[in-house]
Short mmCIF file of C-alpha atoms and ligand atoms in Angstrom, two decimals:
data_model
loop_
_atom_site.label_atom_id
_atom_site.label_comp_id
_atom_site.label_asym_id
_atom_site.label_seq_id
_atom_site.Cartn_x
_atom_site.Cartn_y
_atom_site.Cartn_z
CA UNK A 1407 164.87 128.33 79.43
CA UNK A 1408 164.45 130.88 76.34
CA UNK A 1409 160.88 133.65 75.96
CA UNK A 1410 160.57 132.52 72.67
CA UNK A 1411 162.00 129.34 71.01
CA UNK A 1412 162.53 127.20 67.83
CA UNK A 1413 161.76 124.09 69.02
CA UNK A 1414 158.08 123.16 67.84
CA UNK A 1415 154.86 124.27 70.78
CA UNK A 1416 152.22 124.42 68.68
CA UNK A 1417 149.96 121.85 68.67
CA UNK A 1418 148.40 119.98 65.29
CA UNK A 1419 144.21 121.02 65.19
CA UNK A 1420 142.86 117.95 67.24
CA UNK A 1421 141.54 115.89 64.63
CA UNK A 1422 142.28 118.28 62.20
CA UNK A 1423 145.01 117.30 59.19
CA UNK A 1424 149.03 117.99 61.09
CA UNK A 1425 150.32 121.04 60.70
CA UNK A 1426 153.71 120.29 59.12
CA UNK A 1427 154.79 123.76 58.69
CA UNK A 1428 154.48 126.05 61.54
CA UNK A 1429 154.61 129.77 62.74
CA UNK A 1430 156.83 130.70 65.11
CA UNK A 1431 157.03 133.94 66.98
CA UNK A 1432 160.91 134.76 66.09
CA UNK A 1433 162.56 132.72 63.92
CA UNK A 1434 166.21 132.89 62.92
CA UNK A 1435 166.46 134.75 59.66
CA UNK A 1436 169.85 133.37 57.68
CA UNK A 1437 171.13 132.58 54.33
CA UNK A 1438 173.83 132.82 52.20
CA UNK A 1439 175.30 135.83 53.25
CA UNK A 1440 175.40 134.37 56.20
CA UNK A 1441 177.28 130.87 55.66
CA UNK A 1442 180.05 132.79 53.45
CA UNK A 1443 180.75 134.65 55.72
CA UNK A 1444 180.68 131.99 58.92
CA UNK A 1445 182.81 129.75 55.81
CA UNK A 1446 185.33 132.67 55.35
CA UNK A 1447 185.91 132.73 58.94
CA UNK A 1448 186.33 129.12 59.61
CA UNK A 1449 188.54 129.35 56.48
CA UNK A 1450 190.41 132.52 57.95
CA UNK A 1451 192.04 130.08 60.33
CA UNK A 1452 191.82 132.01 63.11
CA UNK A 1453 189.48 130.93 66.59
CA UNK A 1454 190.61 133.40 69.00
CA UNK A 1455 189.44 136.41 70.45
CA UNK A 1456 191.83 138.39 69.07
CA UNK A 1457 190.73 137.05 65.62
CA UNK A 1458 190.11 139.12 63.08
CA UNK A 1459 186.17 138.74 62.94
CA UNK A 1460 185.73 140.13 66.43
CA UNK A 1461 187.43 143.04 66.27
CA UNK A 1462 185.81 144.01 63.28
CA UNK A 1463 182.10 143.24 64.41
CA UNK A 1464 182.98 145.17 67.68
CA UNK A 1465 183.94 148.06 65.47
CA UNK A 1466 181.55 147.87 62.30
CA UNK A 1467 178.55 147.26 65.92
CA UNK A 1468 180.13 150.73 67.54
CA UNK A 1469 179.90 152.47 64.25
CA UNK A 1470 176.36 151.37 63.85
CA UNK A 1471 174.91 153.01 66.45
CA UNK A 1472 177.26 155.88 67.34
CA UNK A 1473 179.03 155.24 70.36
CA UNK A 1474 182.71 154.64 71.24
CA UNK A 1475 183.35 150.77 72.07
CA UNK A 1476 182.06 147.62 71.99
CA UNK A 1477 182.68 144.19 73.30
CA UNK A 1478 181.28 140.58 72.09
CA UNK A 1479 180.09 138.45 74.52
CA UNK A 1480 179.08 134.61 74.58
CA UNK A 1481 175.21 136.60 75.41
CA UNK A 1482 172.97 139.24 76.88
CA UNK A 1483 172.86 137.83 80.01
CA UNK A 1484 176.70 137.99 80.57
CA UNK A 1485 176.83 141.22 78.88
CA UNK A 1486 174.26 142.11 81.56
CA UNK A 1487 176.40 140.95 84.40
CA UNK A 1488 179.68 142.62 83.02
CA UNK A 1489 177.45 145.74 82.83
CA UNK A 1490 176.63 145.33 86.51
CA UNK A 1491 179.61 144.55 88.26
CA UNK A 1492 181.51 147.56 85.64
CA UNK A 1493 178.67 149.96 87.46
CA UNK A 1494 179.33 148.55 91.25
CA UNK A 1495 176.79 146.04 91.53
CA UNK A 1496 177.79 143.51 94.66
CA UNK A 1497 177.21 142.39 97.55
CA UNK A 1498 175.35 145.29 99.77
CA UNK A 1499 173.84 147.26 96.65
CA UNK A 1500 170.42 147.02 95.28
CA UNK A 1501 169.34 147.72 91.55
CA UNK A 1502 165.66 148.61 90.53
CA UNK A 1503 164.94 145.86 87.80
CA UNK A 1504 161.01 146.03 85.79
CA UNK A 1505 159.73 143.19 86.30
CA UNK A 1506 157.93 142.67 83.22
CA UNK A 1507 160.67 141.28 81.74
CA UNK A 1508 162.31 138.08 81.21
CA UNK A 1509 164.83 136.60 83.94
CA UNK A 1510 167.26 137.23 82.25
CA UNK A 1511 167.67 140.51 83.76
CA UNK A 1512 166.57 140.15 87.10
CA UNK A 1513 169.29 137.13 86.99
CA UNK A 1514 172.15 138.71 86.33
CA UNK A 1515 171.76 141.37 89.35
CA UNK A 1516 171.87 138.14 91.44
CA UNK A 1517 174.20 136.70 89.98
CA UNK A 1518 176.03 140.48 91.30
CA UNK A 1519 175.56 139.79 94.71
CA UNK A 1520 173.47 143.15 94.45
CA UNK A 1521 169.74 142.45 95.10
CA UNK A 1522 167.17 142.90 92.55
CA UNK A 1523 164.26 145.82 93.45
CA UNK A 1524 161.40 145.29 91.29
CA UNK A 1525 159.10 148.55 89.84
CA UNK A 1526 156.07 148.16 87.94
CA UNK A 1527 155.92 148.53 84.21
CA UNK A 1528 153.82 151.39 82.78
CA UNK A 1529 149.85 150.34 81.04
CA UNK A 1530 150.81 151.32 77.77
CA UNK A 1531 154.27 150.96 76.83
CA UNK A 1532 155.00 148.06 79.46
CA UNK A 1533 158.07 149.98 79.98
CA UNK A 1534 159.36 151.29 83.77
CA UNK A 1535 157.07 153.39 85.12
CA UNK A 1536 158.53 156.90 85.58
CA UNK A 1537 157.06 157.65 89.25
CA UNK A 1538 157.18 155.03 90.66
CA UNK A 1539 160.16 154.51 90.14
CA UNK A 1540 160.96 157.84 91.06
CA UNK A 1541 158.91 157.30 94.84
CA UNK A 1542 160.44 153.91 95.12
CA UNK A 1543 164.02 155.43 94.32
CA UNK A 1544 162.84 157.75 97.83
CA UNK A 1545 162.35 154.85 100.30
CA UNK A 1546 165.02 152.61 98.96
CA UNK A 1547 167.89 156.14 99.53
CA UNK A 1548 165.72 157.07 102.79
CA UNK A 1549 166.08 153.68 104.04
CA UNK A 1550 170.25 153.19 103.09
CA UNK A 1551 170.31 151.09 100.58
CA UNK A 1552 173.31 152.04 97.77
CA UNK A 1553 171.42 152.02 94.89
CA UNK A 1554 174.07 150.66 92.54
CA UNK A 1555 172.31 151.22 89.38
CA UNK A 1556 169.07 151.58 87.50
CA UNK A 1557 167.92 148.37 84.45
CA UNK A 1558 166.19 149.35 82.20
CA UNK A 1559 164.48 146.70 80.39
CA UNK A 1560 163.31 148.32 76.28
CA UNK A 1561 160.60 145.57 76.07
CA UNK A 1562 159.54 144.44 72.66
CA UNK A 1563 161.87 146.75 71.26
CA UNK A 1564 160.09 150.30 72.73
CA UNK A 1565 162.38 152.19 74.69
CA UNK A 1566 161.82 153.45 77.91
CA UNK A 1567 160.76 156.84 78.73
CA UNK A 1568 164.48 157.89 78.93
CA UNK A 1569 163.76 161.57 78.47
CA UNK A 1570 161.70 161.32 82.25
CA UNK A 1571 164.18 158.38 83.55
CA UNK A 1572 168.15 160.41 82.63
CA UNK A 1573 167.29 163.50 84.46
CA UNK A 1574 165.69 161.69 87.78
CA UNK A 1575 168.68 159.10 88.26
CA UNK A 1576 171.27 161.61 86.93
CA UNK A 1577 170.18 163.72 90.13
CA UNK A 1578 170.96 161.20 92.65
CA UNK A 1579 173.98 159.40 91.14
CA UNK A 1580 172.22 156.24 90.22
CA UNK A 1581 173.95 154.93 87.20
CA UNK A 1582 171.13 153.69 84.62
CA UNK A 1583 172.21 150.35 83.06
CA UNK A 1584 170.16 150.02 79.40
CA UNK A 1585 168.69 146.89 78.88
CA UNK A 1586 168.49 146.92 74.88
CA UNK A 1587 168.08 143.00 74.14
CA UNK A 1588 165.27 143.64 73.00
CA UNK A 1589 166.22 146.98 71.04
CA UNK A 1590 168.60 146.48 68.16
CA UNK A 1591 167.87 149.09 65.22
CA UNK A 1592 165.33 150.96 67.38
CA UNK A 1593 165.78 154.83 67.69
CA UNK A 1594 164.48 156.92 70.83
CA UNK A 1595 165.11 161.08 69.65
CA UNK A 1596 167.28 159.91 67.13
CA UNK A 1597 169.65 158.28 69.26
CA UNK A 1598 170.24 154.23 69.24
CA UNK A 1599 168.98 152.96 71.90
CA UNK A 1600 171.26 150.82 73.96
CA UNK A 1601 173.31 153.81 74.15
CA UNK A 1602 171.21 156.25 76.70
CA UNK A 1603 172.34 154.98 79.62
CA UNK A 1604 175.93 154.97 80.74
CA UNK A 1605 176.48 151.31 79.22
CA UNK A 1606 174.11 148.89 77.27
CA UNK A 1607 173.76 145.94 76.49
CA UNK A 1608 171.98 143.96 73.37
CA UNK A 1609 171.80 139.84 72.82
CA UNK A 1610 171.80 137.83 69.31
CA UNK A 1611 169.80 135.68 70.45
CA UNK A 1612 168.28 132.77 68.23
CA UNK A 1613 165.79 134.79 68.24
CA UNK A 1614 165.74 137.99 68.57
CA UNK A 1615 166.21 141.23 65.31
CA UNK A 1616 169.42 139.75 65.26
CA UNK A 1617 171.80 136.65 65.93
CA UNK A 1618 174.51 134.80 65.90
CA UNK A 1619 172.51 131.60 67.82
CA UNK A 1620 174.31 133.00 70.79
CA UNK A 1621 175.97 136.00 71.74
CA UNK A 1622 175.43 139.23 73.12
CA UNK A 1623 177.54 142.91 73.15
CA UNK A 1624 177.99 145.58 75.77
CA UNK A 1625 178.37 149.59 74.67
CA UNK A 1626 179.35 152.90 76.09
CA UNK A 1627 181.10 155.84 75.79
CA UNK A 1628 183.17 155.33 78.63
CA UNK A 1629 186.64 153.63 78.06
CA UNK A 1630 187.46 152.78 81.63
CA UNK A 1631 184.04 151.06 82.31
CA UNK A 1632 185.04 148.86 78.48
CA UNK A 1633 187.80 147.95 79.04
CA UNK A 1634 187.03 147.00 83.26
CA UNK A 1635 184.53 144.64 82.05
CA UNK A 1636 186.79 143.19 78.76
CA UNK A 1637 189.03 142.06 81.34
CA UNK A 1638 186.37 140.66 83.40
CA UNK A 1639 185.03 138.84 80.72
CA UNK A 1640 188.60 137.12 79.22
CA UNK A 1641 189.57 135.69 82.63
CA UNK A 1642 190.71 138.97 84.14
CA UNK A 1643 194.24 137.39 82.93
CA UNK A 1644 196.87 140.83 83.74
CA UNK A 1645 198.89 141.31 80.78
CA UNK A 1646 201.63 139.58 81.21
CA UNK A 1647 203.41 137.01 79.88
CA UNK A 1648 202.65 134.23 82.34
CA UNK A 1649 199.49 134.19 84.12
CA UNK A 1650 198.41 136.51 86.41
CA UNK A 1651 195.20 137.50 87.99
CA UNK A 1652 194.13 139.82 91.36
CA UNK A 1653 189.87 139.52 90.16
CA UNK A 1654 188.17 136.53 89.94
CA UNK A 1655 187.12 136.12 85.86
CA UNK A 1656 184.71 135.12 83.49
CA UNK A 1657 184.87 133.32 80.21
CA UNK A 1658 182.42 135.52 78.50
CA UNK A 1659 183.93 136.12 75.64
CA UNK A 1660 182.17 135.08 71.78
CA UNK A 1661 183.22 133.01 69.91
CA UNK A 1662 184.84 134.76 67.17
CA UNK A 1663 183.50 132.57 64.32
CA UNK A 1664 180.12 133.97 65.54
CA UNK A 1665 181.07 137.41 65.25
CA UNK A 1666 181.52 136.67 61.26
CA UNK A 1667 177.84 135.82 61.89
CA UNK A 1668 176.29 138.74 63.55
CA UNK A 1669 178.54 140.62 60.97
CA UNK A 1670 176.84 139.70 58.13
CA UNK A 1671 173.66 140.13 60.03
CA UNK A 1672 174.58 143.34 60.80
CA UNK A 1673 174.57 144.02 57.17
CA UNK A 1674 170.84 143.00 56.97
CA UNK A 1675 169.33 144.66 59.79
CA UNK A 1676 168.35 147.97 58.71
CA UNK A 1677 166.41 145.49 56.17
CA UNK A 1678 165.30 142.70 58.44
CA UNK A 1679 163.89 146.10 61.41
CA UNK A 1680 162.23 147.64 57.98
CA UNK A 1681 160.04 143.85 57.92
CA UNK A 1682 159.42 143.96 61.31
CA UNK A 1683 158.77 147.34 61.67
CA UNK A 1684 155.50 146.10 57.96
CA UNK A 1685 154.24 143.53 60.31
CA UNK A 1686 153.63 145.67 62.91
CA UNK A 1687 151.43 148.11 60.90
CA UNK A 1688 149.96 145.18 59.30
CA UNK A 1689 148.75 144.39 62.70
CA UNK A 1690 147.93 147.59 63.97
CA UNK A 1691 145.77 147.96 60.93
CA UNK A 1692 143.78 144.42 61.76
CA UNK A 1693 143.50 145.32 65.14
CA UNK A 1694 142.37 148.66 65.37
CA UNK A 1695 138.92 146.99 62.69
CA UNK A 1696 138.18 145.28 66.37
CA UNK A 1697 136.70 147.14 69.58
CA UNK A 1698 138.58 146.43 72.66
CA UNK A 1699 141.97 145.68 71.91
CA UNK A 1700 145.00 147.83 70.84
CA UNK A 1701 148.59 146.79 69.80
CA UNK A 1702 151.16 147.68 73.33
CA UNK A 1703 153.28 150.74 72.40
CA UNK A 1704 152.89 151.19 68.53
CA UNK A 1705 152.43 154.37 68.63
CA UNK A 1706 156.32 154.90 68.69
CA UNK A 1707 158.06 154.65 64.98
CA UNK A 1708 161.59 154.27 66.14
CA UNK A 1709 160.53 151.28 67.58
CA UNK A 1710 162.07 147.60 65.69
CA UNK A 1711 159.19 146.51 66.67
CA UNK A 1712 161.04 143.30 68.10
CA UNK A 1713 157.86 141.40 68.96
CA UNK A 1714 154.27 142.75 68.78
CA UNK A 1715 151.91 141.66 71.42
CA UNK A 1716 148.19 143.01 70.99
CA UNK A 1717 146.17 143.63 74.43
CA UNK A 1718 142.62 142.52 74.40
CA UNK A 1719 139.88 144.07 77.40
CA UNK A 1720 137.56 140.66 77.18
CA UNK A 1721 134.72 142.83 77.99
CA UNK A 1722 134.60 144.39 75.40
CA UNK A 1723 136.36 141.96 72.25
CA UNK A 1724 133.46 138.81 74.35
CA UNK A 1725 136.85 136.73 73.75
CA UNK A 1726 140.55 135.89 76.15
CA UNK A 1727 143.22 135.74 74.54
CA UNK A 1728 144.10 132.28 75.63
CA UNK A 1729 141.56 132.13 72.98
CA UNK A 1730 143.36 133.22 70.48
CA UNK A 1731 145.98 131.36 71.43
CA UNK A 1732 144.35 128.35 71.19
CA UNK A 1733 142.68 129.48 67.83
CA UNK A 1734 146.20 130.23 66.42
CA UNK A 1735 147.88 127.01 67.90
CA UNK A 1736 145.17 124.96 66.02
CA UNK A 1737 146.00 125.94 62.83
CA UNK A 1738 150.39 125.76 63.93
CA UNK A 1739 150.96 129.41 64.68
CA UNK A 1740 152.77 130.12 67.78
CA UNK A 1741 151.81 132.56 70.32
CA UNK A 1742 152.40 134.14 73.95
CA UNK A 1743 152.06 135.29 76.42
CA UNK A 1744 153.21 139.06 77.75
CA UNK A 1745 156.51 137.79 79.93
CA UNK A 1746 155.03 136.65 83.81
CA UNK A 1747 156.35 139.61 85.47
CA UNK A 1748 159.65 138.62 88.16
CA UNK A 1749 157.94 139.47 91.45
CA UNK A 1750 155.09 136.40 90.82
CA UNK A 1751 158.06 134.47 89.81
CA UNK A 1752 158.52 131.60 92.47
CA UNK A 1753 162.22 132.25 92.65
CA UNK A 1754 161.20 136.42 92.91
CA UNK A 1755 158.34 136.70 94.73
CA UNK A 1756 159.40 137.53 98.04
CA UNK A 1757 161.67 140.65 97.17
CA UNK A 1758 160.87 144.57 97.64
CA UNK A 1759 158.86 145.27 94.00
CA UNK A 1760 156.67 148.72 93.97
CA UNK A 1761 153.30 147.54 92.28
CA UNK A 1762 150.73 149.27 90.68
CA UNK A 1763 149.44 145.64 89.00
CA UNK A 1764 150.81 146.93 85.53
CA UNK A 1765 152.67 144.36 84.45
CA UNK A 1766 150.07 141.23 86.03
CA UNK A 1767 147.48 143.07 83.73
CA UNK A 1768 149.97 142.81 80.89
CA UNK A 1769 150.41 139.81 81.56
CA UNK A 1770 146.83 138.55 80.94
CA UNK A 1771 145.08 140.56 78.18
CA UNK A 1772 148.98 140.32 75.92
CA UNK A 1773 149.47 138.45 73.12
CA UNK A 1774 153.14 138.32 70.85
CA UNK A 1775 152.23 137.80 67.37
CA UNK A 1776 154.31 135.93 65.26
CA UNK A 1777 156.80 139.08 64.24
CA UNK A 1778 160.73 137.51 62.38
CA UNK A 1779 161.53 138.99 59.14
CA UNK A 1780 162.17 135.53 59.17
CA UNK A 1781 158.73 134.65 58.14
CA UNK A 1782 158.24 133.36 54.70
CA UNK A 1783 154.64 135.34 52.20
CA UNK A 1784 152.87 132.77 52.64
CA UNK A 1785 153.30 132.50 56.56
CA UNK A 1786 152.56 136.00 56.74
CA UNK A 1787 148.76 134.82 55.30
CA UNK A 1788 148.32 131.93 57.47
CA UNK A 1789 149.24 133.99 60.27
CA UNK A 1790 146.12 136.94 59.11
CA UNK A 1791 144.07 134.45 57.84
CA UNK A 1792 143.77 132.26 60.65
CA UNK A 1793 143.67 135.71 62.78
CA UNK A 1794 140.30 136.62 60.40
CA UNK A 1795 139.13 133.36 61.19
CA UNK A 1796 138.96 133.93 64.50
CA UNK A 1797 137.15 136.94 64.49
CA UNK A 1798 134.27 136.23 62.23
CA UNK A 1799 133.75 133.51 64.74
CA UNK A 1800 133.00 135.74 67.33
CA UNK A 1801 130.78 138.08 66.07
C1 PLP B 2129 167.11 137.78 75.60
C2 PLP B 2129 166.54 138.72 76.89
C3 PLP B 2129 167.97 139.25 77.66
C4 PLP B 2129 169.19 138.03 77.98
O1 PLP B 2129 169.88 137.63 76.10
P1 PLP B 2129 170.33 135.52 76.08
O2 PLP B 2129 171.10 136.75 74.93
O3 PLP B 2129 170.03 135.10 76.24
O4 PLP B 2129 170.87 135.84 76.97
C5 PLP B 2129 168.38 139.24 78.66
N1 PLP B 2129 167.10 140.48 79.49
C6 PLP B 2129 166.09 140.55 77.81
C7 PLP B 2129 165.39 141.79 78.05
C8 PLP B 2129 166.16 139.98 76.34
O5 PLP B 2129 164.68 139.25 76.12
#
């Protein structure tokens, strides 16, 4: 299941007109340029990963985010799996994972045989709570656990607190894996999201900032690490003419046709991010006039603003985010709470977790609003009109 999707989930207003043009949280932004790149790739007649498109996409991405190496993979989840294996996650190790994230982050840890240990988030950013992480790492090492990695997630496109996170992990020799699935195009102190840890990943799922319909990428400056991931992701085939295998491999390379789509999207990334940022600014201006609400992480100019989430304090507003969501649904506008924390998920609820209640609170009080760059001006006006109508009704 994806966290955000484009399937109709917006109920028509009961008794009212059927909504014919639903507005979704984050729809693919695909047009003629993508069509022409894809067609060119098909006509090129190369369908294997050694065809020109995939290599070109990897080089263009590496240049764009100023990193040594990039590896195109079939999904962000596959990229996380490869990144974790490449840093040595496996049975008898633990990987620290923020509890406020999409399930793929934790699942990729589980695929390796390592155990995810969850850590709560900072209430004001939604990103991993570094003080809590510091205590947790101390406890884990004191009890003799091997910590294979800390997985940092850049939530909604805002980078985690790397100024504090990186030295903390470096001091005990634990690599940081950056889940920048949501953060392509974001920066942190001038550096590109995805490149802040030992290895990072992007997702090109249909709802992300740019999409290949399905796809992902692993990026790192560590040539040996990327070579290892490339080997594992290509069925671990040894470089000899017959089929020779020393490792269990995976079939995880990105389709070269989809790489062509990715090249078109990458050339438009700045424009698409600018549109998301403009939407975030407009939401921030609107909710600045509503006491008891705030836009999560709105103070970060480096964010790509993948999703904009409003946080509501019902004691001050007199309404809760569920009421706003229901009103928007009635107007054909999709909205959704942030992620249900991993420590609350039936599949992970018995795992170790260091908690403050911040992720639970964000889950209960947040609402993500339509944020996609493909929204038409008309759709944007409908969203803002629907919110204004709700707020007027509550005054
Ligand atoms: C989307 C997402 C993923 C998974 O990416 P896929 O390409 O859908 O496999 C992983 N982590 C986070 C934080 C995500 O938002």
